[in-house]
C-alpha cells in the first residue's frame, strides 16, 4: 500500500551495455522531504540510474515507481509533468538567453503556452508574466544571482551557469529532483549557495532529492540517507553518518578519494 506522498522507489534495477555489466539488484527510495545521496566511483552507474528513472534508458530488469505508480511507460519529455526534474553533469543552458529567461522558460503552464491566448491576449497575460518574472527573480536571489538576472547566461562564469541549470530544474516545480553532480566544477565560494538551496527545498517545500555527488563534504552536509554503488551493486545503505563511517565504505571508496 502506497500513498500519494510515497516518493520515488527503485526496485531491483539491473543494467548492462552489451557484455558490460553495470549493476545488478539496485533498490532505493527517495521520499519527500529527504536528501538521498548516491555515491561511488566513476563507472558505478550513478548517472545510469538517473537516466533509467527519466526514461532515457530502459532497464532489462527492475521497476521504478512514483507515489506507487510505475514510471516505465513515461517518455522523458513527460517526466516533469509527472513531477520528476533533473540536472546534468554538464552545463545545459540557453547561452543567448539571459539568466532570468533561462529560469522563466522552465516555469510550467504559462498562459503564453495556451493557444487561446494567441487570439485573445488580454491584460491577465501581462499580470501572469510579471508574477512569473518575480518568481524567477526570487529563485535567482536565493543563490545571490539576482544582480546578474539580465546578463546572457553564456557570459556567466561556469559555476553560475551550473546554478542557472539547477534553478531551472527547481522552477519546474518537480516534487522529486535528480541532481547529477551539481557541485562539480563549481567555484568553492558558490557551493554553500547550492547546499543552502537544497536544504530549503527539502525543509520548506518537502521535495525529495536524489543527489549524485563526488564531493563528500557536500554529501556530509545535506544528505539524510546515503547509498553506495560499488562493484556492480549496493555495498552500503543507511543514515549518512553511519554509511560514511562504515569501514568497508572507507576502505573501498572514501579512502581512495581522501588519499589520492
PDB file of C-alpha atoms in Angstrom:
ATOM      1  CA  UNK A   1       0.000   0.000   0.000  1.00  0.00           C
ATOM      2  CA  UNK A   2       1.448   3.348  -1.001  1.00  0.00           C
ATOM      3  CA  UNK A   3       0.293   6.906  -0.554  1.00  0.00           C
ATOM      4  CA  UNK A   4       0.432   9.894  -2.857  1.00  0.00           C
ATOM      5  CA  UNK A   5       3.428  11.106  -0.850  1.00  0.00           C
ATOM      6  CA  UNK A   6       5.372   7.877  -1.176  1.00  0.00           C
ATOM      7  CA  UNK A   7       8.037   9.489  -3.349  1.00  0.00           C
ATOM      8  CA  UNK A   8      10.306   7.682  -5.788  1.00  0.00           C
ATOM      9  CA  UNK A   9      11.092   3.988  -5.410  1.00  0.00           C
ATOM     10  CA  UNK A  10      13.587   1.879  -7.363  1.00  0.00           C
ATOM     11  CA  UNK A  11      13.130  -1.883  -7.154  1.00  0.00           C
ATOM     12  CA  UNK A  12      15.769  -4.455  -8.145  1.00  0.00           C
ATOM     13  CA  UNK A  13      17.161  -2.495 -11.085  1.00  0.00           C
ATOM     14  CA  UNK A  14      19.835  -4.056 -13.288  1.00  0.00           C
ATOM     15  CA  UNK A  15      21.713  -2.581 -16.228  1.00  0.00           C
ATOM     16  CA  UNK A  16      24.262  -3.722 -18.778  1.00  0.00           C
ATOM     17  CA  UNK A  17      25.536  -2.360 -22.075  1.00  0.00           C
ATOM     18  CA  UNK A  18      26.231  -5.290 -24.371  1.00  0.00           C
ATOM     19  CA  UNK A  19      28.570  -7.503 -22.412  1.00  0.00           C
ATOM     20  CA  UNK A  20      29.478  -4.781 -19.901  1.00  0.00           C
ATOM     21  CA  UNK A  21      27.728  -5.341 -16.584  1.00  0.00           C
ATOM     22  CA  UNK A  22      26.997  -2.043 -14.772  1.00  0.00           C
ATOM     23  CA  UNK A  23      24.968  -3.081 -11.730  1.00  0.00           C
ATOM     24  CA  UNK A  24      22.501  -5.679 -10.505  1.00  0.00           C
ATOM     25  CA  UNK A  25      19.645  -5.656  -7.995  1.00  0.00           C
ATOM     26  CA  UNK A  26      19.757  -1.964  -7.027  1.00  0.00           C
ATOM     27  CA  UNK A  27      16.890  -0.787  -4.835  1.00  0.00           C
ATOM     28  CA  UNK A  28      16.425   2.527  -3.050  1.00  0.00           C
ATOM     29  CA  UNK A  29      13.778   5.045  -2.053  1.00  0.00           C
ATOM     30  CA  UNK A  30      13.765   8.815  -2.439  1.00  0.00           C
ATOM     31  CA  UNK A  31      10.974  10.009  -0.133  1.00  0.00           C
ATOM     32  CA  UNK A  32       9.626  13.537   0.118  1.00  0.00           C
ATOM     33  CA  UNK A  33      11.443  15.863   2.494  1.00  0.00           C
ATOM     34  CA  UNK A  34      14.736  13.984   2.359  1.00  0.00           C
ATOM     35  CA  UNK A  35      18.059  14.101   0.520  1.00  0.00           C
ATOM     36  CA  UNK A  36      19.166  10.647  -0.583  1.00  0.00           C
ATOM     37  CA  UNK A  37      22.758  10.682  -1.830  1.00  0.00           C
ATOM     38  CA  UNK A  38      24.101   8.083  -4.246  1.00  0.00           C
ATOM     39  CA  UNK A  39      27.892   7.930  -4.189  1.00  0.00           C
ATOM     40  CA  UNK A  40      30.522   5.672  -5.698  1.00  0.00           C
ATOM     41  CA  UNK A  41      33.418   5.621  -8.157  1.00  0.00           C
ATOM     42  CA  UNK A  42      33.190   6.644 -11.802  1.00  0.00           C
ATOM     43  CA  UNK A  43      31.518   3.894 -13.808  1.00  0.00           C
ATOM     44  CA  UNK A  44      29.490   2.560 -10.864  1.00  0.00           C
ATOM     45  CA  UNK A  45      26.244   3.512 -12.617  1.00  0.00           C
ATOM     46  CA  UNK A  46      25.061   6.602 -10.728  1.00  0.00           C
ATOM     47  CA  UNK A  47      24.146   8.662 -13.796  1.00  0.00           C
ATOM     48  CA  UNK A  48      22.805   5.497 -15.419  1.00  0.00           C
ATOM     49  CA  UNK A  49      20.306   5.246 -12.550  1.00  0.00           C
ATOM     50  CA  UNK A  50      19.108   8.788 -13.251  1.00  0.00           C
ATOM     51  CA  UNK A  51      18.779   8.003 -16.954  1.00  0.00           C
ATOM     52  CA  UNK A  52      16.700   4.912 -16.145  1.00  0.00           C
ATOM     53  CA  UNK A  53      14.423   6.918 -13.834  1.00  0.00           C
ATOM     54  CA  UNK A  54      13.940   9.566 -16.544  1.00  0.00           C
ATOM     55  CA  UNK A  55      13.167   7.029 -19.263  1.00  0.00           C
ATOM     56  CA  UNK A  56      16.297   7.755 -21.275  1.00  0.00           C
ATOM     57  CA  UNK A  57      17.442   4.161 -20.735  1.00  0.00           C
ATOM     58  CA  UNK A  58      15.318   1.048 -20.320  1.00  0.00           C
ATOM     59  CA  UNK A  59      16.453  -1.312 -17.589  1.00  0.00           C
ATOM     60  CA  UNK A  60      16.313  -5.010 -18.562  1.00  0.00           C
ATOM     61  CA  UNK A  61      15.273  -5.816 -15.004  1.00  0.00           C
ATOM     62  CA  UNK A  62      13.529  -3.971 -12.187  1.00  0.00           C
ATOM     63  CA  UNK A  63      10.986  -1.163 -11.990  1.00  0.00           C
ATOM     64  CA  UNK A  64      10.670   2.499 -10.998  1.00  0.00           C
ATOM     65  CA  UNK A  65       7.625   3.828  -9.127  1.00  0.00           C
ATOM     66  CA  UNK A  66       6.469   7.353  -8.286  1.00  0.00           C
ATOM     67  CA  UNK A  67       3.904   7.512  -5.487  1.00  0.00           C
ATOM     68  CA  UNK A  68       3.197   3.845  -6.097  1.00  0.00           C
ATOM     69  CA  UNK A  69       2.549   4.255  -9.818  1.00  0.00           C
ATOM     70  CA  UNK A  70       5.005   2.774 -12.355  1.00  0.00           C
ATOM     71  CA  UNK A  71       7.036   5.185 -14.466  1.00  0.00           C
ATOM     72  CA  UNK A  72       8.026   2.541 -17.017  1.00  0.00           C
ATOM     73  CA  UNK A  73       5.957   3.850 -19.902  1.00  0.00           C
ATOM     74  CA  UNK A  74       6.539   7.565 -19.306  1.00  0.00           C
ATOM     75  CA  UNK A  75       8.683   9.148 -22.054  1.00  0.00           C
ATOM     76  CA  UNK A  76      11.487  11.518 -20.958  1.00  0.00           C
ATOM     77  CA  UNK A  77       9.706  14.674 -22.134  1.00  0.00           C
ATOM     78  CA  UNK A  78       6.738  13.924 -19.868  1.00  0.00           C
ATOM     79  CA  UNK A  79       8.718  13.326 -16.676  1.00  0.00           C
ATOM     80  CA  UNK A  80       8.359  16.909 -15.442  1.00  0.00           C
ATOM     81  CA  UNK A  81       4.581  16.658 -15.758  1.00  0.00           C
ATOM     82  CA  UNK A  82       4.765  13.539 -13.593  1.00  0.00           C
ATOM     83  CA  UNK A  83       6.741  15.517 -11.006  1.00  0.00           C
ATOM     84  CA  UNK A  84      10.356  14.469 -11.706  1.00  0.00           C
ATOM     85  CA  UNK A  85      13.024  17.016 -12.685  1.00  0.00           C
ATOM     86  CA  UNK A  86      16.741  16.620 -13.237  1.00  0.00           C
ATOM     87  CA  UNK A  87      20.052  18.364 -13.796  1.00  0.00           C
ATOM     88  CA  UNK A  88      23.017  17.136 -15.828  1.00  0.00           C
ATOM     89  CA  UNK A  89      26.735  16.792 -15.141  1.00  0.00           C
ATOM     90  CA  UNK A  90      27.495  19.225 -17.944  1.00  0.00           C
ATOM     91  CA  UNK A  91      26.039  22.708 -18.314  1.00  0.00           C
ATOM     92  CA  UNK A  92      22.850  22.768 -20.387  1.00  0.00           C
ATOM     93  CA  UNK A  93      21.613  26.324 -20.739  1.00  0.00           C
ATOM     94  CA  UNK A  94      20.397  28.619 -23.487  1.00  0.00           C
ATOM     95  CA  UNK A  95      23.513  30.795 -23.770  1.00  0.00           C
ATOM     96  CA  UNK A  96      21.931  33.620 -25.732  1.00  0.00           C
ATOM     97  CA  UNK A  97      19.038  33.987 -23.245  1.00  0.00           C
ATOM     98  CA  UNK A  98      19.534  35.900 -20.022  1.00  0.00           C
ATOM     99  CA  UNK A  99      19.835  34.125 -16.683  1.00  0.00           C
ATOM    100  CA  UNK A 100      16.274  35.039 -15.729  1.00  0.00           C
ATOM    101  CA  UNK A 101      14.928  33.951 -19.136  1.00  0.00           C
ATOM    102  CA  UNK A 102      16.588  30.548 -18.647  1.00  0.00           C
ATOM    103  CA  UNK A 103      14.697  30.166 -15.369  1.00  0.00           C
ATOM    104  CA  UNK A 104      11.450  31.608 -16.724  1.00  0.00           C
ATOM    105  CA  UNK A 105      11.338  29.102 -19.566  1.00  0.00           C
ATOM    106  CA  UNK A 106      11.021  26.245 -17.047  1.00  0.00           C
ATOM    107  CA  UNK A 107       8.009  27.597 -15.139  1.00  0.00           C
ATOM    108  CA  UNK A 108       5.107  25.313 -16.116  1.00  0.00           C
ATOM    109  CA  UNK A 109       1.686  26.049 -17.558  1.00  0.00           C
ATOM    110  CA  UNK A 110       2.297  29.636 -18.605  1.00  0.00           C
ATOM    111  CA  UNK A 111      -0.553  31.425 -20.341  1.00  0.00           C
ATOM    112  CA  UNK A 112       1.533  32.082 -23.422  1.00  0.00           C
ATOM    113  CA  UNK A 113       1.708  28.314 -23.964  1.00  0.00           C
ATOM    114  CA  UNK A 114      -2.086  28.074 -24.336  1.00  0.00           C
ATOM    115  CA  UNK A 115      -3.409  28.637 -27.842  1.00  0.00           C
ATOM    116  CA  UNK A 116      -6.458  30.664 -26.846  1.00  0.00           C
ATOM    117  CA  UNK A 117      -4.195  33.473 -25.640  1.00  0.00           C
ATOM    118  CA  UNK A 118      -2.740  33.823 -29.118  1.00  0.00           C
ATOM    119  CA  UNK A 119      -6.157  35.063 -30.239  1.00  0.00           C
ATOM    120  CA  UNK A 120      -7.420  36.680 -27.011  1.00  0.00           C
ATOM    121  CA  UNK A 121      -4.309  38.077 -25.278  1.00  0.00           C
ATOM    122  CA  UNK A 122      -5.884  40.267 -22.540  1.00  0.00           C
ATOM    123  CA  UNK A 123      -4.346  42.003 -19.585  1.00  0.00           C
ATOM    124  CA  UNK A 124      -4.094  38.840 -17.485  1.00  0.00           C
ATOM    125  CA  UNK A 125      -1.179  37.638 -19.610  1.00  0.00           C
ATOM    126  CA  UNK A 126       0.890  40.648 -18.608  1.00  0.00           C
ATOM    127  CA  UNK A 127      -0.007  40.155 -14.945  1.00  0.00           C
ATOM    128  CA  UNK A 128       0.991  36.500 -15.065  1.00  0.00           C
ATOM    129  CA  UNK A 129       4.229  37.340 -16.843  1.00  0.00           C
ATOM    130  CA  UNK A 130       5.070  39.769 -14.043  1.00  0.00           C
ATOM    131  CA  UNK A 131       4.282  37.139 -11.401  1.00  0.00           C
ATOM    132  CA  UNK A 132       6.451  34.573 -13.177  1.00  0.00           C
ATOM    133  CA  UNK A 133       9.290  37.060 -13.545  1.00  0.00           C
ATOM    134  CA  UNK A 134       9.053  37.844  -9.831  1.00  0.00           C
ATOM    135  CA  UNK A 135       9.141  34.102  -9.113  1.00  0.00           C
ATOM    136  CA  UNK A 136      12.206  33.589 -11.327  1.00  0.00           C
ATOM    137  CA  UNK A 137      13.953  36.590  -9.821  1.00  0.00           C
ATOM    138  CA  UNK A 138      13.227  35.294  -6.322  1.00  0.00           C
ATOM    139  CA  UNK A 139      14.846  31.983  -7.247  1.00  0.00           C
ATOM    140  CA  UNK A 140      17.922  33.791  -8.549  1.00  0.00           C
ATOM    141  CA  UNK A 141      18.020  35.771  -5.312  1.00  0.00           C
ATOM    142  CA  UNK A 142      18.158  32.552  -3.249  1.00  0.00           C
ATOM    143  CA  UNK A 143      21.603  31.914  -4.726  1.00  0.00           C
ATOM    144  CA  UNK A 144      22.618  35.613  -4.788  1.00  0.00           C
ATOM    145  CA  UNK A 145      22.349  35.882  -8.573  1.00  0.00           C
ATOM    146  CA  UNK A 146      19.575  38.442  -8.915  1.00  0.00           C
ATOM    147  CA  UNK A 147      22.214  41.038  -9.792  1.00  0.00           C
ATOM    148  CA  UNK A 148      23.081  39.106 -12.986  1.00  0.00           C
ATOM    149  CA  UNK A 149      19.477  38.278 -13.917  1.00  0.00           C
ATOM    150  CA  UNK A 150      19.637  40.240 -17.184  1.00  0.00           C
ATOM    151  CA  UNK A 151      23.050  39.048 -18.336  1.00  0.00           C
ATOM    152  CA  UNK A 152      23.250  36.466 -21.145  1.00  0.00           C
ATOM    153  CA  UNK A 153      23.710  33.103 -19.436  1.00  0.00           C
ATOM    154  CA  UNK A 154      26.536  32.182 -21.809  1.00  0.00           C
ATOM    155  CA  UNK A 155      28.612  35.086 -20.473  1.00  0.00           C
ATOM    156  CA  UNK A 156      28.394  33.939 -16.857  1.00  0.00           C
ATOM    157  CA  UNK A 157      31.229  32.031 -15.129  1.00  0.00           C
ATOM    158  CA  UNK A 158      30.934  28.243 -15.222  1.00  0.00           C
ATOM    159  CA  UNK A 159      29.746  27.961 -11.620  1.00  0.00           C
ATOM    160  CA  UNK A 160      26.937  30.445 -12.134  1.00  0.00           C
ATOM    161  CA  UNK A 161      25.897  28.635 -15.307  1.00  0.00           C
ATOM    162  CA  UNK A 162      25.536  25.437 -13.263  1.00  0.00           C
ATOM    163  CA  UNK A 163      23.460  27.353 -10.734  1.00  0.00           C
ATOM    164  CA  UNK A 164      21.184  28.529 -13.548  1.00  0.00           C
ATOM    165  CA  UNK A 165      20.787  24.889 -14.632  1.00  0.00           C
ATOM    166  CA  UNK A 166      19.872  23.935 -11.072  1.00  0.00           C
ATOM    167  CA  UNK A 167      17.390  26.790 -10.707  1.00  0.00           C
ATOM    168  CA  UNK A 168      15.751  25.820 -13.974  1.00  0.00           C
ATOM    169  CA  UNK A 169      15.109  22.317 -12.599  1.00  0.00           C
ATOM    170  CA  UNK A 170      13.742  23.831  -9.387  1.00  0.00           C
ATOM    171  CA  UNK A 171      11.470  26.212 -11.354  1.00  0.00           C
ATOM    172  CA  UNK A 172       9.620  23.274 -12.940  1.00  0.00           C
ATOM    173  CA  UNK A 173       8.039  22.624  -9.547  1.00  0.00           C
ATOM    174  CA  UNK A 174       9.078  18.958  -9.676  1.00  0.00           C
ATOM    175  CA  UNK A 175       8.452  17.144  -6.397  1.00  0.00           C
ATOM    176  CA  UNK A 176      11.441  14.869  -6.989  1.00  0.00           C
ATOM    177  CA  UNK A 177      14.751  16.414  -8.089  1.00  0.00           C
ATOM    178  CA  UNK A 178      17.572  14.294  -9.513  1.00  0.00           C
ATOM    179  CA  UNK A 179      20.769  16.314  -9.097  1.00  0.00           C
ATOM    180  CA  UNK A 180      23.696  14.941 -11.086  1.00  0.00           C
ATOM    181  CA  UNK A 181      26.989  16.416  -9.826  1.00  0.00           C
ATOM    182  CA  UNK A 182      25.562  19.880  -9.203  1.00  0.00           C
ATOM    183  CA  UNK A 183      28.698  20.942  -7.299  1.00  0.00           C
ATOM    184  CA  UNK A 184      31.232  19.533  -9.783  1.00  0.00           C
ATOM    185  CA  UNK A 185      33.497  22.229 -11.215  1.00  0.00           C
ATOM    186  CA  UNK A 186      31.727  24.961  -9.266  1.00  0.00           C
ATOM    187  CA  UNK A 187      33.860  27.650  -7.621  1.00  0.00           C
ATOM    188  CA  UNK A 188      34.247  26.813  -3.930  1.00  0.00           C
ATOM    189  CA  UNK A 189      32.578  30.038  -2.811  1.00  0.00           C
ATOM    190  CA  UNK A 190      29.396  29.098  -4.692  1.00  0.00           C
ATOM    191  CA  UNK A 191      28.957  25.643  -3.164  1.00  0.00           C
ATOM    192  CA  UNK A 192      27.284  26.959   0.047  1.00  0.00           C
ATOM    193  CA  UNK A 193      24.622  28.547  -2.192  1.00  0.00           C
ATOM    194  CA  UNK A 194      23.841  25.115  -3.652  1.00  0.00           C
ATOM    195  CA  UNK A 195      23.668  23.365  -0.287  1.00  0.00           C
ATOM    196  CA  UNK A 196      21.523  26.124   1.236  1.00  0.00           C
ATOM    197  CA  UNK A 197      19.095  25.955  -1.699  1.00  0.00           C
ATOM    198  CA  UNK A 198      18.754  22.164  -1.482  1.00  0.00           C
ATOM    199  CA  UNK A 199      18.233  22.303   2.288  1.00  0.00           C
ATOM    200  CA  UNK A 200      15.487  24.913   1.828  1.00  0.00           C
ATOM    201  CA  UNK A 201      13.708  22.899  -0.877  1.00  0.00           C
ATOM    202  CA  UNK A 202      13.655  19.851   1.393  1.00  0.00           C
ATOM    203  CA  UNK A 203      12.764  21.593   4.649  1.00  0.00           C
ATOM    204  CA  UNK A 204      10.248  24.171   3.396  1.00  0.00           C
ATOM    205  CA  UNK A 205       8.763  22.522   0.300  1.00  0.00           C
ATOM    206  CA  UNK A 206       9.211  18.841   1.237  1.00  0.00           C
ATOM    207  CA  UNK A 207      10.769  17.995  -2.102  1.00  0.00           C
ATOM    208  CA  UNK A 208      12.602  14.693  -2.444  1.00  0.00           C
ATOM    209  CA  UNK A 209      16.168  14.843  -3.742  1.00  0.00           C
ATOM    210  CA  UNK A 210      18.394  12.177  -5.251  1.00  0.00           C
ATOM    211  CA  UNK A 211      21.889  13.629  -5.029  1.00  0.00           C
ATOM    212  CA  UNK A 212      24.624  12.071  -7.167  1.00  0.00           C
ATOM    213  CA  UNK A 213      27.794  13.698  -5.897  1.00  0.00           C
ATOM    214  CA  UNK A 214      31.550  13.126  -5.622  1.00  0.00           C
ATOM    215  CA  UNK A 215      32.074  15.999  -3.190  1.00  0.00           C
ATOM    216  CA  UNK A 216      31.807  14.127   0.102  1.00  0.00           C
ATOM    217  CA  UNK A 217      31.771  17.368   2.108  1.00  0.00           C
ATOM    218  CA  UNK A 218      28.554  18.311   0.298  1.00  0.00           C
ATOM    219  CA  UNK A 219      27.133  14.842   0.988  1.00  0.00           C
ATOM    220  CA  UNK A 220      28.007  15.107   4.684  1.00  0.00           C
ATOM    221  CA  UNK A 221      26.348  18.492   4.925  1.00  0.00           C
ATOM    222  CA  UNK A 222      22.979  17.838   3.298  1.00  0.00           C
ATOM    223  CA  UNK A 223      22.352  14.104   2.851  1.00  0.00           C
ATOM    224  CA  UNK A 224      19.971  12.309   5.192  1.00  0.00           C
ATOM    225  CA  UNK A 225      20.468   8.872   3.643  1.00  0.00           C
ATOM    226  CA  UNK A 226      23.399   7.542   1.592  1.00  0.00           C
ATOM    227  CA  UNK A 227      23.560   4.662  -0.884  1.00  0.00           C
ATOM    228  CA  UNK A 228      26.992   3.488  -2.065  1.00  0.00           C
ATOM    229  CA  UNK A 229      27.302   1.872  -5.504  1.00  0.00           C
ATOM    230  CA  UNK A 230      30.463  -0.134  -5.989  1.00  0.00           C
ATOM    231  CA  UNK A 231      31.489  -3.201  -7.935  1.00  0.00           C
ATOM    232  CA  UNK A 232      28.129  -3.779  -9.618  1.00  0.00           C
ATOM    233  CA  UNK A 233      25.797  -3.262  -6.691  1.00  0.00           C
ATOM    234  CA  UNK A 234      24.952  -1.551  -3.419  1.00  0.00           C
ATOM    235  CA  UNK A 235      27.632  -2.117  -0.779  1.00  0.00           C
ATOM    236  CA  UNK A 236      26.091   0.124   1.895  1.00  0.00           C
ATOM    237  CA  UNK A 237      22.857   1.993   2.532  1.00  0.00           C
ATOM    238  CA  UNK A 238      21.654   3.904   5.560  1.00  0.00           C
ATOM    239  CA  UNK A 239      21.842   7.167   7.518  1.00  0.00           C
ATOM    240  CA  UNK A 240      24.570   9.496   6.280  1.00  0.00           C
ATOM    241  CA  UNK A 241      26.928   9.378   9.287  1.00  0.00           C
ATOM    242  CA  UNK A 242      26.605   5.613   9.617  1.00  0.00           C
ATOM    243  CA  UNK A 243      27.452   4.933   5.958  1.00  0.00           C
ATOM    244  CA  UNK A 244      30.298   7.435   5.677  1.00  0.00           C
ATOM    245  CA  UNK A 245      31.909   5.939   8.783  1.00  0.00           C
ATOM    246  CA  UNK A 246      31.441   2.351   7.592  1.00  0.00           C
ATOM    247  CA  UNK A 247      34.832   0.613   7.418  1.00  0.00           C
ATOM    248  CA  UNK A 248      34.083  -1.093   4.112  1.00  0.00           C
ATOM    249  CA  UNK A 249      32.970   2.188   2.505  1.00  0.00           C
ATOM    250  CA  UNK A 250      36.105   3.931   3.772  1.00  0.00           C
ATOM    251  CA  UNK A 251      38.350   1.127   2.549  1.00  0.00           C
ATOM    252  CA  UNK A 252      36.785   0.572  -0.866  1.00  0.00           C
ATOM    253  CA  UNK A 253      35.738   4.112  -1.802  1.00  0.00           C
ATOM    254  CA  UNK A 254      36.302   7.041   0.559  1.00  0.00           C
ATOM    255  CA  UNK A 255      39.894   6.087   1.345  1.00  0.00           C
ATOM    256  CA  UNK A 256      40.811   6.355  -2.320  1.00  0.00           C
ATOM    257  CA  UNK A 257      39.276   9.830  -2.538  1.00  0.00           C
ATOM    258  CA  UNK A 258      40.988  11.273   0.510  1.00  0.00           C
ATOM    259  CA  UNK A 259      44.320   9.558  -0.110  1.00  0.00           C
ATOM    260  CA  UNK A 260      44.514  10.433  -3.809  1.00  0.00           C
TER     261      UNK A 260
END
